[in-house]
Coordinates of C-alpha atoms and ligand atoms in Angstrom, one line a residue:
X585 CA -11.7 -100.0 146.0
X586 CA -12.0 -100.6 150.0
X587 CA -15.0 -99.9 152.3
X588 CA -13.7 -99.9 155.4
X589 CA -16.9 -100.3 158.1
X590 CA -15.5 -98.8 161.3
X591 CA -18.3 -99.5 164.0
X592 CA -20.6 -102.2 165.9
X593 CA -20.9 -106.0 166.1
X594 CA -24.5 -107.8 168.0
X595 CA -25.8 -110.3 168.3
X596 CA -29.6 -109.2 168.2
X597 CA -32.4 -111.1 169.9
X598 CA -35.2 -110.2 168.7
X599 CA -39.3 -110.9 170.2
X600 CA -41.9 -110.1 168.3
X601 CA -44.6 -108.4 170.3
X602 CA -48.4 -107.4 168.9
X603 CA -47.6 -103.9 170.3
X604 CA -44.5 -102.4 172.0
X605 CA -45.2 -102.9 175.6
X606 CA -45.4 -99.1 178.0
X607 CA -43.0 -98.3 180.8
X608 CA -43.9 -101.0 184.0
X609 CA -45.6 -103.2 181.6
X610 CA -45.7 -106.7 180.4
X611 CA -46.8 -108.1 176.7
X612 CA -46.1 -112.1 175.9
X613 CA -44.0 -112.2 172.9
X614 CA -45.5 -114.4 170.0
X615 CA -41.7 -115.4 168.6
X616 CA -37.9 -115.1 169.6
X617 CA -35.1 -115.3 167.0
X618 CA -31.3 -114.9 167.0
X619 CA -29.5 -112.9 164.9
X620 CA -26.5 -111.2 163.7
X621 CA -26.9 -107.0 163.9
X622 CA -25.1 -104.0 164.7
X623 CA -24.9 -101.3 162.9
X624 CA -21.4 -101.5 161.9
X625 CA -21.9 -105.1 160.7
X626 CA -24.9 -104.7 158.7
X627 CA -23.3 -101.8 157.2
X628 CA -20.5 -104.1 156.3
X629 CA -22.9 -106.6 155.1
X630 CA -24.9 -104.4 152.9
X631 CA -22.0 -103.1 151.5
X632 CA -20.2 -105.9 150.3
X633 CA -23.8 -107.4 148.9
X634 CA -24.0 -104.3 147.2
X635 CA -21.0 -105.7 145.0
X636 CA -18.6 -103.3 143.3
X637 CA -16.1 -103.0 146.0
X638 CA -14.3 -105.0 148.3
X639 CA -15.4 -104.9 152.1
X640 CA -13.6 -104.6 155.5
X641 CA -14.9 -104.9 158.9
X642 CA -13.1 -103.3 162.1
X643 CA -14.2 -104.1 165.8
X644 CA -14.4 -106.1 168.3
X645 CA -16.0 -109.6 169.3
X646 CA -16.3 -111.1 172.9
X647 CA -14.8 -114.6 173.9
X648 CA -18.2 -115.7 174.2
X649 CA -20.1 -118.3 171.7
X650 CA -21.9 -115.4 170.1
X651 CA -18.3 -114.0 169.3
X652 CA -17.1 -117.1 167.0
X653 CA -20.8 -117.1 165.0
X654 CA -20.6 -113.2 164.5
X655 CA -17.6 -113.2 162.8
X656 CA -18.2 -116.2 161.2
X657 CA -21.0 -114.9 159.4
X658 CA -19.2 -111.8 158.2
X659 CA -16.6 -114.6 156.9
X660 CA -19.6 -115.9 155.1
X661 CA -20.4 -112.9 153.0
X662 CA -17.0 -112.3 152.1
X663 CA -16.0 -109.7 154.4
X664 CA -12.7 -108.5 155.4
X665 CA -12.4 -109.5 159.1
X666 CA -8.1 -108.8 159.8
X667 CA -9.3 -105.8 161.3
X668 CA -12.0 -107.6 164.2
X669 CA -10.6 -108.0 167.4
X670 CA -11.5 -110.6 170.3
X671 CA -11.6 -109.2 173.6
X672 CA -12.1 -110.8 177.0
X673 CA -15.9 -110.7 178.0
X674 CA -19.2 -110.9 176.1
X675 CA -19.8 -109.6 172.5
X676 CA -22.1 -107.0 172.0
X677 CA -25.8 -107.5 172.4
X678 CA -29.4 -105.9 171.2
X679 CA -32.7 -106.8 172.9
X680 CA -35.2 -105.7 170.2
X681 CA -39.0 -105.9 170.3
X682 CA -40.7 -105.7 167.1
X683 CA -44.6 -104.9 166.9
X684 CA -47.2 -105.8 163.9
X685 CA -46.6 -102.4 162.7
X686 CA -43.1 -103.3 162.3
X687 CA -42.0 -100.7 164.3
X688 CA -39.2 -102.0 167.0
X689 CA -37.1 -100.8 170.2
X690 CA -34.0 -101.7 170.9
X691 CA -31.8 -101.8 173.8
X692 CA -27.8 -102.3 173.2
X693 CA -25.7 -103.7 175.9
X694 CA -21.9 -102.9 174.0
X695 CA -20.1 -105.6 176.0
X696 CA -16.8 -106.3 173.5
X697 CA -17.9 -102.7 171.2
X698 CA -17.0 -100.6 173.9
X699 CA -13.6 -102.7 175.3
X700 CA -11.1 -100.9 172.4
X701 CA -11.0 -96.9 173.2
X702 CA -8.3 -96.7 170.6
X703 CA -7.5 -98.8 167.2
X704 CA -5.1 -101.8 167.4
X705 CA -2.2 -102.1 164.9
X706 CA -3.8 -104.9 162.5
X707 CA -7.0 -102.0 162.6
X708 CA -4.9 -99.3 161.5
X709 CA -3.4 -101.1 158.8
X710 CA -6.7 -102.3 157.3
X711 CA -8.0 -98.4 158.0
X712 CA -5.1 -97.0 156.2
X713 CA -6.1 -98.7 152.9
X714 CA -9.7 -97.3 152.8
X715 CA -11.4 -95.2 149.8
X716 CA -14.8 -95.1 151.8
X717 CA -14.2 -95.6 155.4
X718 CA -17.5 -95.5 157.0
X719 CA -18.5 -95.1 160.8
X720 CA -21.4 -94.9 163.2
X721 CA -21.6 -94.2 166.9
X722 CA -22.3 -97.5 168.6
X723 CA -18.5 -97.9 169.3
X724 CA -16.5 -95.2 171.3
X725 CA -15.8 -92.0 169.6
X726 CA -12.2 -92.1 169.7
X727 CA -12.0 -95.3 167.8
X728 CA -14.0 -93.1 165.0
X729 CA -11.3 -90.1 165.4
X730 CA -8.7 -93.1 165.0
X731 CA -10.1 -94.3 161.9
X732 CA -10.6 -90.5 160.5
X733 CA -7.0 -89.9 161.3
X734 CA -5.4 -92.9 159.6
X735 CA -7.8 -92.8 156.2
X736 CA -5.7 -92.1 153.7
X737 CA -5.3 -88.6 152.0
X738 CA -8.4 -87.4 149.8
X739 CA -10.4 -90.1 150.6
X740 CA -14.1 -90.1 151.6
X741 CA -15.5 -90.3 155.3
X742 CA -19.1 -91.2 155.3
X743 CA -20.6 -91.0 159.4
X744 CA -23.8 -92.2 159.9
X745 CA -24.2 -90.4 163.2
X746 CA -26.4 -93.0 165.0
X747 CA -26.8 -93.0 167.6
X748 CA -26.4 -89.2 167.7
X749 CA -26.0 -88.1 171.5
X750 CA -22.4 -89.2 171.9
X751 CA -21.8 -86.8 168.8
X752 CA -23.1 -84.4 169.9
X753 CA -20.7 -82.7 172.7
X754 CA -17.6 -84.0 169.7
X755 CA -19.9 -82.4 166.6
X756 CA -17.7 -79.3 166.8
X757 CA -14.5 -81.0 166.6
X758 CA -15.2 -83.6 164.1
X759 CA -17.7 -82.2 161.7
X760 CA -15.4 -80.5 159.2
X761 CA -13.6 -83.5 158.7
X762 CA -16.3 -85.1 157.3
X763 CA -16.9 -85.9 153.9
X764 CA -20.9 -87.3 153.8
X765 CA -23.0 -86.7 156.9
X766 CA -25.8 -89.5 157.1
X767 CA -28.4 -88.8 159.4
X768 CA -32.5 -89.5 160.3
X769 CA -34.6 -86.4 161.3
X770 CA -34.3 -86.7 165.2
X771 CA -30.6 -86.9 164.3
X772 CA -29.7 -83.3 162.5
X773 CA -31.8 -81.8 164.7
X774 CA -29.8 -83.4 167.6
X775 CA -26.9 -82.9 166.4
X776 CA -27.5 -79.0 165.1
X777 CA -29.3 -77.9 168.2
X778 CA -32.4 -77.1 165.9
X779 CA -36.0 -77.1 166.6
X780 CA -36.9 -78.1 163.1
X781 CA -35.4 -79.9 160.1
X782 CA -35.0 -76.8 157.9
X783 CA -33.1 -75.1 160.6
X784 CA -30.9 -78.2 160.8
X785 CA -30.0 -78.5 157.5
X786 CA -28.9 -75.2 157.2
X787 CA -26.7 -75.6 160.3
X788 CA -25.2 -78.9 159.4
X789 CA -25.2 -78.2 155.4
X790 CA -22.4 -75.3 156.5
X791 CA -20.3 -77.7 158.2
X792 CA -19.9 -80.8 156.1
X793 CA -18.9 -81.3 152.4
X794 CA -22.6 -83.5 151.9
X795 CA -25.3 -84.0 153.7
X796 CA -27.5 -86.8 153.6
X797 CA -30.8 -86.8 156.2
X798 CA -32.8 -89.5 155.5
X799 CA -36.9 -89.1 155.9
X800 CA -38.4 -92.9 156.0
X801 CA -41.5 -93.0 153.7
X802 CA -40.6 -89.7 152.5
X803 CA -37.2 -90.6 150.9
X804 CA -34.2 -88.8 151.4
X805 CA -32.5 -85.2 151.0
X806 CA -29.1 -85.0 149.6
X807 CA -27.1 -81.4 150.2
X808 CA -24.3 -80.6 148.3
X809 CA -22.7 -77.2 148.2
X810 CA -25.7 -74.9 148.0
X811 CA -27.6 -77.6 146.3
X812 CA -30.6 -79.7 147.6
X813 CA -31.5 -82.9 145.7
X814 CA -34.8 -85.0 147.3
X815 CA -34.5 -88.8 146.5
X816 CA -37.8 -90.5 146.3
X817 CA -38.2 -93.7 148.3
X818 CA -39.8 -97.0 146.8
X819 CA -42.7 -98.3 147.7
X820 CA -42.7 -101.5 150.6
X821 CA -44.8 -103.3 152.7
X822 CA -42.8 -102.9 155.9
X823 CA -42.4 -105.9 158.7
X824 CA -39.3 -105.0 160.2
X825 CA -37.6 -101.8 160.0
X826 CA -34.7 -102.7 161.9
X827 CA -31.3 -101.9 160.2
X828 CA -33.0 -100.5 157.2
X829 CA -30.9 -97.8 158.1
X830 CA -28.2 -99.5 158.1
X831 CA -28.9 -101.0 154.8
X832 CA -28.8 -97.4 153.5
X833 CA -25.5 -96.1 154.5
X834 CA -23.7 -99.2 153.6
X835 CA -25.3 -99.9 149.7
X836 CA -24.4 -96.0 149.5
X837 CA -21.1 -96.1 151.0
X838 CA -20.2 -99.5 148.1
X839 CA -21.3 -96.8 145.2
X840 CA -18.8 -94.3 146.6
X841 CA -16.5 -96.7 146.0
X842 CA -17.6 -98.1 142.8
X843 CA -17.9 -94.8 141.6
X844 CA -14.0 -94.5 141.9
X845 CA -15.1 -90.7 142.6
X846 CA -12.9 -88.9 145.4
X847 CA -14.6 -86.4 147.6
X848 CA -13.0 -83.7 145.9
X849 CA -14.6 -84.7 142.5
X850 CA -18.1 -84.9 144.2
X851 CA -21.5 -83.6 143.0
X852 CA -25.0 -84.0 144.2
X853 CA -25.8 -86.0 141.6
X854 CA -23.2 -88.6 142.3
X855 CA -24.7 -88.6 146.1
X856 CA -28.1 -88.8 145.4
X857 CA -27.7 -91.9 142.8
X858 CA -25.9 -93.4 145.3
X859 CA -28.8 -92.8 147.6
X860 CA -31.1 -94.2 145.4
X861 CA -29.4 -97.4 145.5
X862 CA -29.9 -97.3 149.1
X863 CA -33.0 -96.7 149.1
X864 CA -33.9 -99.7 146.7
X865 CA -31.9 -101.4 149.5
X866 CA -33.1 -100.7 152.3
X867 CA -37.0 -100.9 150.9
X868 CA -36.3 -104.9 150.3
X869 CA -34.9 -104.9 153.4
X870 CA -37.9 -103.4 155.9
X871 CA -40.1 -106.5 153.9
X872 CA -37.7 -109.5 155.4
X873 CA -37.2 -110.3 159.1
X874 CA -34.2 -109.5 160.8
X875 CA -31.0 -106.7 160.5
X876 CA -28.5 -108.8 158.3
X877 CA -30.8 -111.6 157.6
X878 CA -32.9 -108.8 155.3
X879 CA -30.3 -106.8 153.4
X880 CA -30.6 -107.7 150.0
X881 CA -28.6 -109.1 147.0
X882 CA -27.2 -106.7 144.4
X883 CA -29.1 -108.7 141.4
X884 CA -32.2 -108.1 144.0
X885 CA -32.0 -104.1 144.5
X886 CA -31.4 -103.7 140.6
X887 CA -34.6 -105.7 139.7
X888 CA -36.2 -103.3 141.9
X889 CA -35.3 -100.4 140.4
X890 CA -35.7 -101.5 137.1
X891 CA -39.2 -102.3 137.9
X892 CA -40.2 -99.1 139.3
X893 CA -38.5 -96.8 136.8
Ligands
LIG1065 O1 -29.6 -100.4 163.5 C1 -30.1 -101.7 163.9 C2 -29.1 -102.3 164.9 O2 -29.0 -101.5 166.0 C3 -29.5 -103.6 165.3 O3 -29.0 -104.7 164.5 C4 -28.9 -103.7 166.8 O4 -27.9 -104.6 166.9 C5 -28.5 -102.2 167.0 O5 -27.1 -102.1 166.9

């Protein structure tokens, strides 16, 4: 039972600010902290804490300092790292600003994520053992068609299409290959064309097996077939939103695979307990500091739902 995380590697440095400073302005910062992000990594690192299924990471590292203590920290949780390349030049950074309202803004500088336009050999060979591969768009999108090309037969692609504008000029080519469709609000409606969310789903609904658009406070909705399940969020006193989103798509992509449930076996109740789980996830995670630093422990998210159900 593989997750293979197709996608991003950062190294995120991260100020807090007391408000997110305007365009031409200046705020002081009142800390600076270094840490590992991306959203391909988190989702690797949420994943494998999730438990239940064995985890692979696939991309790409600079020859820089920051290269060596990226992947060394994936090592650290147990993560499958065959399939993470080191490329000349810096590894991939995020300058992120977080306020008091735990609100952030980030700005990505790919450096080694955008060096590989196409998989290398050692990739494909830890792609073509996948049950869940998942992707995101913070790598280039033919390393994503790649991946989708080499999974094997009848087994699930989850795309977490973040950020959304490179998908959008390849959304007509790669959408019916896709299994699970994660996206935010600002997303489907990017990504559809559509004024509003309702008009989104109903475009994007008709071209993917699932849907998943998540809503922040207001949980999630899960769209399978002609049916629309809403997944309640939990509760959480939020200090840093960044990679809750991440947490999300990766606890959900380890109960895929857990499940031992193949796309073709999928209902939208299996997608929206497995949405659940990420949002137990990803609520821990917007109370702790930090993308991978934050993502919770299995033995963690199932406390929480045990208390609040
Ligand atoms: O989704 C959060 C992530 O976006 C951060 O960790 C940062 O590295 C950027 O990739």
């Amino acid at each position: 039972m593989t997750v293979v995380i197709v996608g991003s590697v950062n190294q995120d440095v991260v100020a807090r600010v007391d408000r997110i400073p305007g365009p031409g302005e200046t705020v002081l910062g009142t800390s600076l902290t270094r840490s590992g992000g991306g959203k391909g990594a988190n989702q690797a690192v949420a994943a494998r804490r999730a438990g239940g299924a064995e985890v692979a990471f696939v991309g790409a590292v600079g020859t820089d300092a920051d290269g060596a203590v990226l992947r060394a920290a994936l090592e650290g949780d147990g993560i499958d790292v065959s399939g993470l390349a080191e490329v000349d030049g810096p590894s991939g950074t995020a300058l992120i600003a977080v306020d008091d309202d735990a609100e952030n803004t980030i700005v990505v500088v790919p450096g080694a994520n955008a060096a590989l336009p196409r998989l290398a050999e050692a990739q494909r060979t830890v792609v073509a053992r996948s049950l869940v591969l998942l992707t995101q768009l913070e790598v280039p999108i033919s390393l994503v068609e790649d991946a989708a090309a080499l999974r094997p037969t009848g087994s699930w692609h989850v795309l977490n299409a973040a950020p959304s504008s490179p998908f959008v000029s390849a959304a007509e080519r790669l959408l019916p290959g896709i299994d699970v469709l994660i996206v935010n609000e600002h997303e489907a409606r990017e990504i559809a064309g559509a004024d509003d969310l309702e008009s989104a789903v109903t475009v994007l609904s008709a071209r993917v097996r699932a849907l998943v658009v998540t809503l922040g406070e207001r949980g999630s909705l899960v769209v399978v077939g002609g049916e629309r399940v809403h997944v309640p969020a939990f509760a959480a006193r939020a200090v840093d939103t960044t990679g809750a989103g991440d947490t999300f798509c990766g606890v959900f992509a380890a109960r895929l695979a857990a499940s031992g449930r193949l796309p073709a076996d999928a209902d939208a109740a299996l997608l929206a307990d497995a949405a659940r789980w990420g949002a137990a996830a990803s609520a821990i995670s917007v109370t702790r500091p930090g993308a991978q630093d934050a993502v919770p422990q299995a033995a963690e998210v199932a406390r929480l739902r045990e208390e609040s159900e």
